[in-house]
Amino acid sequence: MKIFKKHNREPKEADAPQQEYARLGKALTRAIVRDNIQVTHNWKRFITVNFVRGLFVGLGSVVGATLLVALVLWLLNVFGGLPIVGDWFEAISSALNKSSAAE
């Protein structure tokens, strides 16, 4: 006597997005693999792609660091008037201003 039956059911409408996602995932994987093979077999394209990638990584690092330093300086100026930590923030801000003026 079989306790569990194997159900052959038709795909429901709810299964359609899952099947579509699976199909798109396979297509994307094939495209990425094909692109990687093309890039690694063509050394000129390999060098060009990595050079451009390096430029954008460097540019992003510089812009990110600049924004972070600007945010820190702005916060130091905003919180400089607080009673407890204000003196500490002002000391840090003046030290940063002195070091930037010395350069």
XYZ file of C-alpha atoms in Angstrom:
103
model
C 0.000 0.000 0.000
C 1.384 3.366 -1.034
C 1.174 6.051 1.565
C 2.615 8.847 -0.515
C 1.390 9.448 -4.013
C 3.401 11.187 -6.630
C 1.363 14.108 -7.816
C 1.719 15.178 -11.393
C 0.231 18.597 -11.327
C 0.089 21.249 -13.962
C 2.118 24.375 -13.283
C -0.052 26.999 -11.686
C 0.043 30.679 -12.448
C 1.969 31.203 -9.201
C 4.757 28.972 -10.534
C 5.169 31.057 -13.699
C 7.296 33.815 -12.099
C 9.575 31.219 -10.492
C 10.076 29.498 -13.821
C 10.721 32.841 -15.504
C 13.284 33.783 -12.834
C 15.027 30.453 -13.286
C 15.129 30.918 -17.062
C 16.463 34.474 -16.729
C 19.069 33.314 -14.197
C 20.360 30.658 -16.567
C 20.473 33.129 -19.463
C 22.366 35.653 -17.322
C 24.841 33.003 -16.193
C 25.487 31.984 -19.800
C 26.008 35.626 -20.800
C 28.462 36.241 -17.944
C 30.440 33.094 -18.712
C 30.539 33.956 -22.421
C 31.733 37.503 -21.652
C 34.433 36.232 -19.268
C 35.706 33.813 -21.887
C 35.818 36.577 -24.502
C 37.654 38.949 -22.152
C 40.251 36.461 -20.943
C 41.089 35.180 -24.430
C 41.602 38.673 -25.856
C 44.503 40.206 -23.928
C 43.955 43.724 -25.331
C 40.359 43.732 -24.145
C 41.423 42.176 -20.832
C 43.922 44.988 -20.205
C 41.459 47.671 -21.312
C 38.617 46.379 -19.133
C 40.834 46.094 -16.063
C 42.368 49.537 -16.658
C 38.944 51.180 -16.878
C 37.774 49.224 -13.832
C 40.832 50.458 -11.916
C 40.140 54.054 -12.915
C 36.594 53.861 -11.612
C 37.660 52.156 -8.373
C 40.252 54.886 -7.792
C 37.787 57.645 -8.613
C 35.158 56.134 -6.324
C 37.668 55.836 -3.489
C 38.718 59.475 -3.798
C 35.146 60.761 -3.978
C 34.087 58.564 -1.050
C 37.006 59.657 1.124
C 36.354 63.307 0.278
C 32.702 63.024 1.254
C 33.594 61.205 4.477
C 36.124 63.856 5.518
C 33.657 66.641 4.641
C 30.973 64.942 6.749
C 33.338 64.566 9.711
C 34.394 68.223 9.507
C 30.770 69.344 9.233
C 29.823 67.260 12.286
C 32.751 68.707 14.222
C 31.549 72.223 13.432
C 27.918 71.413 14.276
C 28.663 69.706 17.592
C 31.348 72.200 18.593
C 28.797 74.096 20.685
C 27.795 71.181 22.919
C 28.776 71.663 26.568
C 30.500 68.343 27.307
C 32.084 67.284 24.049
C 32.228 70.731 22.442
C 35.745 71.487 23.693
C 36.985 68.122 22.470
C 35.419 68.636 19.022
C 36.838 72.153 18.807
C 40.325 70.855 19.680
C 40.102 68.255 16.911
C 38.759 70.829 14.448
C 41.498 73.339 15.252
C 44.168 70.641 14.969
C 42.828 69.670 11.544
C 42.724 73.305 10.464
C 46.311 73.871 11.659
C 47.585 70.794 9.841
C 45.821 71.795 6.614
C 47.133 75.372 6.910
C 50.702 74.112 7.448
C 50.608 72.182 4.174
